[in-house]
JSON list of C-alpha atoms in Angstrom, two decimals:
[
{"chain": "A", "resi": 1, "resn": "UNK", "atom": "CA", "xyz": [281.18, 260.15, 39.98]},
{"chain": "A", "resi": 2, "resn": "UNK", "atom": "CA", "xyz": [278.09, 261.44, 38.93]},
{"chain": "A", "resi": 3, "resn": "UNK", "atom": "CA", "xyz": [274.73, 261.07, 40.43]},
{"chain": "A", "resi": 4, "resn": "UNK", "atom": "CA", "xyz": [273.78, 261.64, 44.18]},
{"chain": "A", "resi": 5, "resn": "UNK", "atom": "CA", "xyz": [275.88, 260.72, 46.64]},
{"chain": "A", "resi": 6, "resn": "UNK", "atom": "CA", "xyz": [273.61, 258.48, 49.10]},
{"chain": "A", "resi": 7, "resn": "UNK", "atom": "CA", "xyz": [275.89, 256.90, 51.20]},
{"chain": "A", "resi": 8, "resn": "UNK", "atom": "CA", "xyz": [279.26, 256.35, 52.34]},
{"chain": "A", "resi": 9, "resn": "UNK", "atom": "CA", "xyz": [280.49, 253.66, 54.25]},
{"chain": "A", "resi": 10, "resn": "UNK", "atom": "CA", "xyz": [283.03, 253.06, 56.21]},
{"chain": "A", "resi": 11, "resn": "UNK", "atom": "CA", "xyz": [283.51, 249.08, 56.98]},
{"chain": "A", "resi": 12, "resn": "UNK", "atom": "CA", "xyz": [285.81, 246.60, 59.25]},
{"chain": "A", "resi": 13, "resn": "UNK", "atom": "CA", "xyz": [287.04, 243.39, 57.98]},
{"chain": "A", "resi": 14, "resn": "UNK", "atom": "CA", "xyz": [285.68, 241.08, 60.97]},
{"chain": "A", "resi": 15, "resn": "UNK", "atom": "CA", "xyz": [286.12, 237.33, 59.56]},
{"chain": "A", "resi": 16, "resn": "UNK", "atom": "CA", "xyz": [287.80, 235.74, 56.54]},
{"chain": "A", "resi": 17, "resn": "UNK", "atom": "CA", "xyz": [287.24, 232.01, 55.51]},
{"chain": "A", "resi": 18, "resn": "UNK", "atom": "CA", "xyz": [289.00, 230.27, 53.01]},
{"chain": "A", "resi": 19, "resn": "UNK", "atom": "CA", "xyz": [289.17, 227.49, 50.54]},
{"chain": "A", "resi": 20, "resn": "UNK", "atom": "CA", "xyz": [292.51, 225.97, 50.07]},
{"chain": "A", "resi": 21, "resn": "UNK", "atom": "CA", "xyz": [294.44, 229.24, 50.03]},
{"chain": "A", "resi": 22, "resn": "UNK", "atom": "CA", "xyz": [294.48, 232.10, 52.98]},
{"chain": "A", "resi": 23, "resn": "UNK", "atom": "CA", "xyz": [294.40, 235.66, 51.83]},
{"chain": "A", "resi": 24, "resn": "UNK", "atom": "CA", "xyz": [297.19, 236.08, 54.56]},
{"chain": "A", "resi": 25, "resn": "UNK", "atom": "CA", "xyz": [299.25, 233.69, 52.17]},
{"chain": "A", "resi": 26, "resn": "UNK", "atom": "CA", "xyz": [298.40, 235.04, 48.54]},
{"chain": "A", "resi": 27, "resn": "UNK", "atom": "CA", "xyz": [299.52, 239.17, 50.21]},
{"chain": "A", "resi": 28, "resn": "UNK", "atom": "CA", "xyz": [302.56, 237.83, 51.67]},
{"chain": "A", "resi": 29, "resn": "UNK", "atom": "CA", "xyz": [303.38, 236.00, 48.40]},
{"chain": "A", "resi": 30, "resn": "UNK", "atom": "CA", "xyz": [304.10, 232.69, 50.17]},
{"chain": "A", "resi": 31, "resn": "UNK", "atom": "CA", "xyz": [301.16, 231.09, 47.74]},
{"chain": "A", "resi": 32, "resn": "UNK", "atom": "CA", "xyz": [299.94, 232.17, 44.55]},
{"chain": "A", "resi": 33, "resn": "UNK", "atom": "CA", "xyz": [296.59, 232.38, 43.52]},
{"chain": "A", "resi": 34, "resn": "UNK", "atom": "CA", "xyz": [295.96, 228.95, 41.35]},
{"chain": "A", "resi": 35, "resn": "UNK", "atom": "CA", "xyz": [294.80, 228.87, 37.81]},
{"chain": "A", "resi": 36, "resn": "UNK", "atom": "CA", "xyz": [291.50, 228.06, 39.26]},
{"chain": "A", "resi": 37, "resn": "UNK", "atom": "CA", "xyz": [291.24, 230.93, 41.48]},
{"chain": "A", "resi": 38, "resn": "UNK", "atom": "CA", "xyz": [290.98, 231.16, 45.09]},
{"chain": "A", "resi": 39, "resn": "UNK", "atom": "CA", "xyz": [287.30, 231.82, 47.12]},
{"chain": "A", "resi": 40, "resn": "UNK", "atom": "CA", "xyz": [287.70, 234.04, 49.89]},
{"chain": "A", "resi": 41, "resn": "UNK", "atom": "CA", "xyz": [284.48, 234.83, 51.76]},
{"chain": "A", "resi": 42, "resn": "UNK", "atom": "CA", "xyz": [285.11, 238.42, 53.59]},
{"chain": "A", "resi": 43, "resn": "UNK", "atom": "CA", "xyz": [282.86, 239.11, 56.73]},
{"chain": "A", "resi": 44, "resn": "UNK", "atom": "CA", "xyz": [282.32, 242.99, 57.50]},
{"chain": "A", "resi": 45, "resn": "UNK", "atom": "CA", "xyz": [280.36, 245.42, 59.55]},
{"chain": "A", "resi": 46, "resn": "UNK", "atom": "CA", "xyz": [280.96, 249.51, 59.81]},
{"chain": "A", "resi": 47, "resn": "UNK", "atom": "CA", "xyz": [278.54, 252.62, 59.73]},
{"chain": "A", "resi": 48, "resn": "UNK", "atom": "CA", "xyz": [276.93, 254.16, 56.53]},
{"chain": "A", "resi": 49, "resn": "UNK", "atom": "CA", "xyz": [276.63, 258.20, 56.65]},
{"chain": "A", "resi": 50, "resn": "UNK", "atom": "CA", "xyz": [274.47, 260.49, 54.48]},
{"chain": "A", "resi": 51, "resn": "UNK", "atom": "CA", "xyz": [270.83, 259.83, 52.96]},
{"chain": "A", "resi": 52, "resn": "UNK", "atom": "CA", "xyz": [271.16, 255.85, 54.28]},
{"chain": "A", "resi": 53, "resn": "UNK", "atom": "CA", "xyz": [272.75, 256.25, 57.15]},
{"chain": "A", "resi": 54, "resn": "UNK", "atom": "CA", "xyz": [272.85, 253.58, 59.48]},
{"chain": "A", "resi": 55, "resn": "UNK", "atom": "CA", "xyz": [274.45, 250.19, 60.56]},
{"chain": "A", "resi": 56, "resn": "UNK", "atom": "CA", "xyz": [276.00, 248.20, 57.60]},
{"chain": "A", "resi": 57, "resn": "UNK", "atom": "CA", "xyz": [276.95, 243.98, 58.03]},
{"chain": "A", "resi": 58, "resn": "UNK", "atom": "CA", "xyz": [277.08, 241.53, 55.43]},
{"chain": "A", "resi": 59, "resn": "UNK", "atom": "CA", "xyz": [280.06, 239.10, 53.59]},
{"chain": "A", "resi": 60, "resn": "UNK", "atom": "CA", "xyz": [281.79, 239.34, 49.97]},
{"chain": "A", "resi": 61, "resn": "UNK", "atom": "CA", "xyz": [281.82, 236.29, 48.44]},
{"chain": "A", "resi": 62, "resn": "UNK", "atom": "CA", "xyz": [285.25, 237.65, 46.70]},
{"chain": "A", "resi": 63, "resn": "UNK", "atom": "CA", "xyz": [286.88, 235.52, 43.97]},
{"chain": "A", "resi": 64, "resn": "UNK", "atom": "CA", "xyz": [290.42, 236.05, 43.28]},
{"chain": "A", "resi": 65, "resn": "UNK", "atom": "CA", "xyz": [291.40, 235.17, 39.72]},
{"chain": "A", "resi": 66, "resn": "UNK", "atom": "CA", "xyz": [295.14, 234.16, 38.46]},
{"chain": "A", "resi": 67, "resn": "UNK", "atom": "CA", "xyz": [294.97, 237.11, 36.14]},
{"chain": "A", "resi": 68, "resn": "UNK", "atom": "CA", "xyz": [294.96, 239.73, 39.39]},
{"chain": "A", "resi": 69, "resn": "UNK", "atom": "CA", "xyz": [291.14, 240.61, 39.02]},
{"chain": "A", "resi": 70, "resn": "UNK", "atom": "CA", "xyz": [289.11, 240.21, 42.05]},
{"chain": "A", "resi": 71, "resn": "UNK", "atom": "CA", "xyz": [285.37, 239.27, 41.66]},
{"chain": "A", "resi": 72, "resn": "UNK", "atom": "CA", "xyz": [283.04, 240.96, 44.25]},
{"chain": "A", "resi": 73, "resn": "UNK", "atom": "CA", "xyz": [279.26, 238.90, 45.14]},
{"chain": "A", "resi": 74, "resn": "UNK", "atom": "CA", "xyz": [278.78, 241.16, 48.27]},
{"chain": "A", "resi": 75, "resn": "UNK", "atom": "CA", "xyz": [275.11, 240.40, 50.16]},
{"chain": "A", "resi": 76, "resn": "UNK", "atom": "CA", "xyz": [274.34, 242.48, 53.33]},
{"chain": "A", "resi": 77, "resn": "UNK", "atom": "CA", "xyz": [272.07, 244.46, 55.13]},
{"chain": "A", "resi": 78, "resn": "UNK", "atom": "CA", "xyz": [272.10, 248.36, 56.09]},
{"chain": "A", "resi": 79, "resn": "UNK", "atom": "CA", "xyz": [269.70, 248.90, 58.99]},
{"chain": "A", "resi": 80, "resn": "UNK", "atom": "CA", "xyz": [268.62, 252.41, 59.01]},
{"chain": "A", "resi": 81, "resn": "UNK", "atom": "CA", "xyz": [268.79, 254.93, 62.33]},
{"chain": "A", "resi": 82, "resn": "UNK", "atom": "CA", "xyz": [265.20, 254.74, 62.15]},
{"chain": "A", "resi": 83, "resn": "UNK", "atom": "CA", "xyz": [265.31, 250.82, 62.01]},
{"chain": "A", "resi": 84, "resn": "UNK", "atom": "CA", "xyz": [264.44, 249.89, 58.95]},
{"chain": "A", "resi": 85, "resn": "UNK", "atom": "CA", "xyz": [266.09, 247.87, 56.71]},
{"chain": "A", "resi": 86, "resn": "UNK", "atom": "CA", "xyz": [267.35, 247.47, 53.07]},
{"chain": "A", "resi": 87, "resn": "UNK", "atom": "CA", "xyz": [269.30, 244.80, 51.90]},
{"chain": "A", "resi": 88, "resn": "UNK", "atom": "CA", "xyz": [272.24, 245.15, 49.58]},
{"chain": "A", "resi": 89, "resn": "UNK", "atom": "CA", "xyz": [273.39, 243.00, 47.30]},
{"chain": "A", "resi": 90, "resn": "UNK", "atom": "CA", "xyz": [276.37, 243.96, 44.31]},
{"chain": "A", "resi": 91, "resn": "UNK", "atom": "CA", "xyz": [278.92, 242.84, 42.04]},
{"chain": "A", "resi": 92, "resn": "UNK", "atom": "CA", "xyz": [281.94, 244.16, 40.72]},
{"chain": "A", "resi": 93, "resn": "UNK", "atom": "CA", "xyz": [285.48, 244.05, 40.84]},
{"chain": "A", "resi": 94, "resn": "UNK", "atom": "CA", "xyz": [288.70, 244.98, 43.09]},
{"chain": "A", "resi": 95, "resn": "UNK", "atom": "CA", "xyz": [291.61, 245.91, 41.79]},
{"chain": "A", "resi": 96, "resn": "UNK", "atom": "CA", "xyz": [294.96, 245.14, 43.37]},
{"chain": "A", "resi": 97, "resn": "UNK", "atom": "CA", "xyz": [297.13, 248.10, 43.30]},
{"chain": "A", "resi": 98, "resn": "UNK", "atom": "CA", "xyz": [301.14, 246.76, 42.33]},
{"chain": "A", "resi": 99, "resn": "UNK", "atom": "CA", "xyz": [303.39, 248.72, 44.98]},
{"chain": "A", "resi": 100, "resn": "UNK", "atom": "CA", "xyz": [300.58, 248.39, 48.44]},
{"chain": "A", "resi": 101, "resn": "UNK", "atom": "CA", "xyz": [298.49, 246.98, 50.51]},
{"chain": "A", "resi": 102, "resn": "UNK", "atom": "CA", "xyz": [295.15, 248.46, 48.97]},
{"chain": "A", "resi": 103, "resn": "UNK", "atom": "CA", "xyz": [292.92, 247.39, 46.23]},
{"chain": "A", "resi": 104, "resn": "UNK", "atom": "CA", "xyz": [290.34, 249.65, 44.17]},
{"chain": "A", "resi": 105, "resn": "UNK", "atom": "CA", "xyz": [286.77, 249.01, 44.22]},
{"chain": "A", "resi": 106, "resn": "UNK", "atom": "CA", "xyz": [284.30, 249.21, 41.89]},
{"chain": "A", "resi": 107, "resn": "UNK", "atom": "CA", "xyz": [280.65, 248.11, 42.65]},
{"chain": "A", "resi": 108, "resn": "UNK", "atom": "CA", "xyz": [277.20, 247.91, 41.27]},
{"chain": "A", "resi": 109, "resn": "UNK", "atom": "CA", "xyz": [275.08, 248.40, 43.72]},
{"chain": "A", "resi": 110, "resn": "UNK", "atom": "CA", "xyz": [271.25, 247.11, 44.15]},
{"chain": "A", "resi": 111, "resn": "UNK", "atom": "CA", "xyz": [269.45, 247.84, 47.21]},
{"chain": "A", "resi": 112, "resn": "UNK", "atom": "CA", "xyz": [265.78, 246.50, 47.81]},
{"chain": "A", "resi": 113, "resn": "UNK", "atom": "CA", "xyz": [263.32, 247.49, 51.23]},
{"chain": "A", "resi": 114, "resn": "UNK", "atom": "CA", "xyz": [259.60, 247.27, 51.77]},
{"chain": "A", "resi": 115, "resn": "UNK", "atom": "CA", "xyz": [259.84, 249.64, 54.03]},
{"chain": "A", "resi": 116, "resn": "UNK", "atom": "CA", "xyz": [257.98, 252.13, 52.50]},
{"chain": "A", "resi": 117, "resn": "UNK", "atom": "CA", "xyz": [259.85, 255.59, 53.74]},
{"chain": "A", "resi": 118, "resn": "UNK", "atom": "CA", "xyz": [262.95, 254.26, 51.67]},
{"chain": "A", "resi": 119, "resn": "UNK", "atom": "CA", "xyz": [260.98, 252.27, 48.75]},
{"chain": "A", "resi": 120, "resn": "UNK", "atom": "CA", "xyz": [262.64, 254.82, 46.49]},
{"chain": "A", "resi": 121, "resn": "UNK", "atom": "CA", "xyz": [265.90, 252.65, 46.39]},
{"chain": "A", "resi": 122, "resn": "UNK", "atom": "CA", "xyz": [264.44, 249.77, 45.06]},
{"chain": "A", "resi": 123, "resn": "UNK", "atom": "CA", "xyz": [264.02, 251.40, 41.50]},
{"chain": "A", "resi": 124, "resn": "UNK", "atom": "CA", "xyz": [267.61, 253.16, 41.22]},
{"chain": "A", "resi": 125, "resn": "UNK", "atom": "CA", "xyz": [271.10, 252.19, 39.84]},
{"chain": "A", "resi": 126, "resn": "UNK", "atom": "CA", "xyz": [273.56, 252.67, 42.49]},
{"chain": "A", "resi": 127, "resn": "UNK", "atom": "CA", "xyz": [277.39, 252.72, 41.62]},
{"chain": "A", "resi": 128, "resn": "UNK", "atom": "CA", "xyz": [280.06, 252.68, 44.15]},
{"chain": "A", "resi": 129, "resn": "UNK", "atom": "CA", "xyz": [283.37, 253.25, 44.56]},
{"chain": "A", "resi": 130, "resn": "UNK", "atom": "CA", "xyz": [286.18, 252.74, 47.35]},
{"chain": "A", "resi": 131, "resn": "UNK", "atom": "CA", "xyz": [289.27, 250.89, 48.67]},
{"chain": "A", "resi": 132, "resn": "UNK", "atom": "CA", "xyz": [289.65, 247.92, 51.00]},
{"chain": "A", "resi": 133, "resn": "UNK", "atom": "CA", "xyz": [293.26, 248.30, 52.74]},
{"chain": "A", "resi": 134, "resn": "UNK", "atom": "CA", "xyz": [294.18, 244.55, 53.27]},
{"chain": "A", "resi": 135, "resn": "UNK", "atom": "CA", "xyz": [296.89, 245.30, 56.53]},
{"chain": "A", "resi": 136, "resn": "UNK", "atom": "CA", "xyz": [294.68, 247.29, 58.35]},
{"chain": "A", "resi": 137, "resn": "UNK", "atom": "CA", "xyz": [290.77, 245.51, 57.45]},
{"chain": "A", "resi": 138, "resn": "UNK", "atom": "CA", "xyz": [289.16, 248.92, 56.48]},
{"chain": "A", "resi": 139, "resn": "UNK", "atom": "CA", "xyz": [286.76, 249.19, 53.89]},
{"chain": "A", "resi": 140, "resn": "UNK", "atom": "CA", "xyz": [285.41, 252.72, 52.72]},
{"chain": "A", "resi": 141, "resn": "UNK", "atom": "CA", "xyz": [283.27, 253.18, 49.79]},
{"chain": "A", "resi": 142, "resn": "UNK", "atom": "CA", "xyz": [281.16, 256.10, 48.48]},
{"chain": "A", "resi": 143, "resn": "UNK", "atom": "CA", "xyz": [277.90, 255.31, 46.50]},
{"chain": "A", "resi": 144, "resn": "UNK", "atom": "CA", "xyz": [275.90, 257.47, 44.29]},
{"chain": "A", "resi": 145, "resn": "UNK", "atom": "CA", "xyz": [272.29, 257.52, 43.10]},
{"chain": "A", "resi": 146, "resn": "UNK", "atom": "CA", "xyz": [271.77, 257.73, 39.38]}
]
């Protein structure tokens, strides 16, 4: 990916709540997802390394669509080592892969912060990239600054 690489996160799955259908059920392909979709808000918290380093917590407000696509509304926080903080917001998608446990993540990326030693992120475009590994609840993704 091009750009600099700001941060890289690596996250824990630490809550999942439902609305009709469990994740738990759609992977183990006891239910499907409906035509309507399924709602799956995903709790997480995990470190951030490089340029934003610094404690990361926040919830994906994922939809899962019949069609295999997974919508991501992700809102959050990273609070910096030197305790600031920047909230996060982005949207994208997740990608099931067919033969494991994994999906592929794709994210646009807005960060916002008063703070003024890290007001430079509120004017960027930040993309991101990673996996979420659904049997073991690890995130990682790998953002860039363009």
């Amino acid at each position: 990916m091009r750009g600099e690489k700001i941060y890289e996160y690596d996250l824990n799955v630490t809550g999942l709540t439902d609305y009709g259908v469990s994740l738990e059920a759609i992977l183990s392909g006891k239910e499907k997802v409906p035509p309507q979709g399924v709602r799956i808000d995903i709790a997480f918290e995990g470190r951030a390394g490089g340029r934003l380093a610094g404690k990361v917590i926040g919830v994906d407000y994922a939809r899962m669509r019949a069609d295999g696509r997974v919508d991501l509304d992700i809102r959050g926080s990273i609070e910096t080592e030197d305790g600031r903080r920047i909230a996060l917001s982005a949207s994208g998608v997740a990608v099931p892969r067919a033969t494991e446990p994994i999906a592929d993540l794709f994210e646009n990326v807005c960060l916002g912060t008063a703070a003024e030693d890290y007001a430079w992120v509120n004017t960027r475009q930040i993309w991101g990239s990673g996996t979420v590994n659904f049997s073991t609840g690890k995130i990682h993704v790998d953002a860039y600054m363009q």
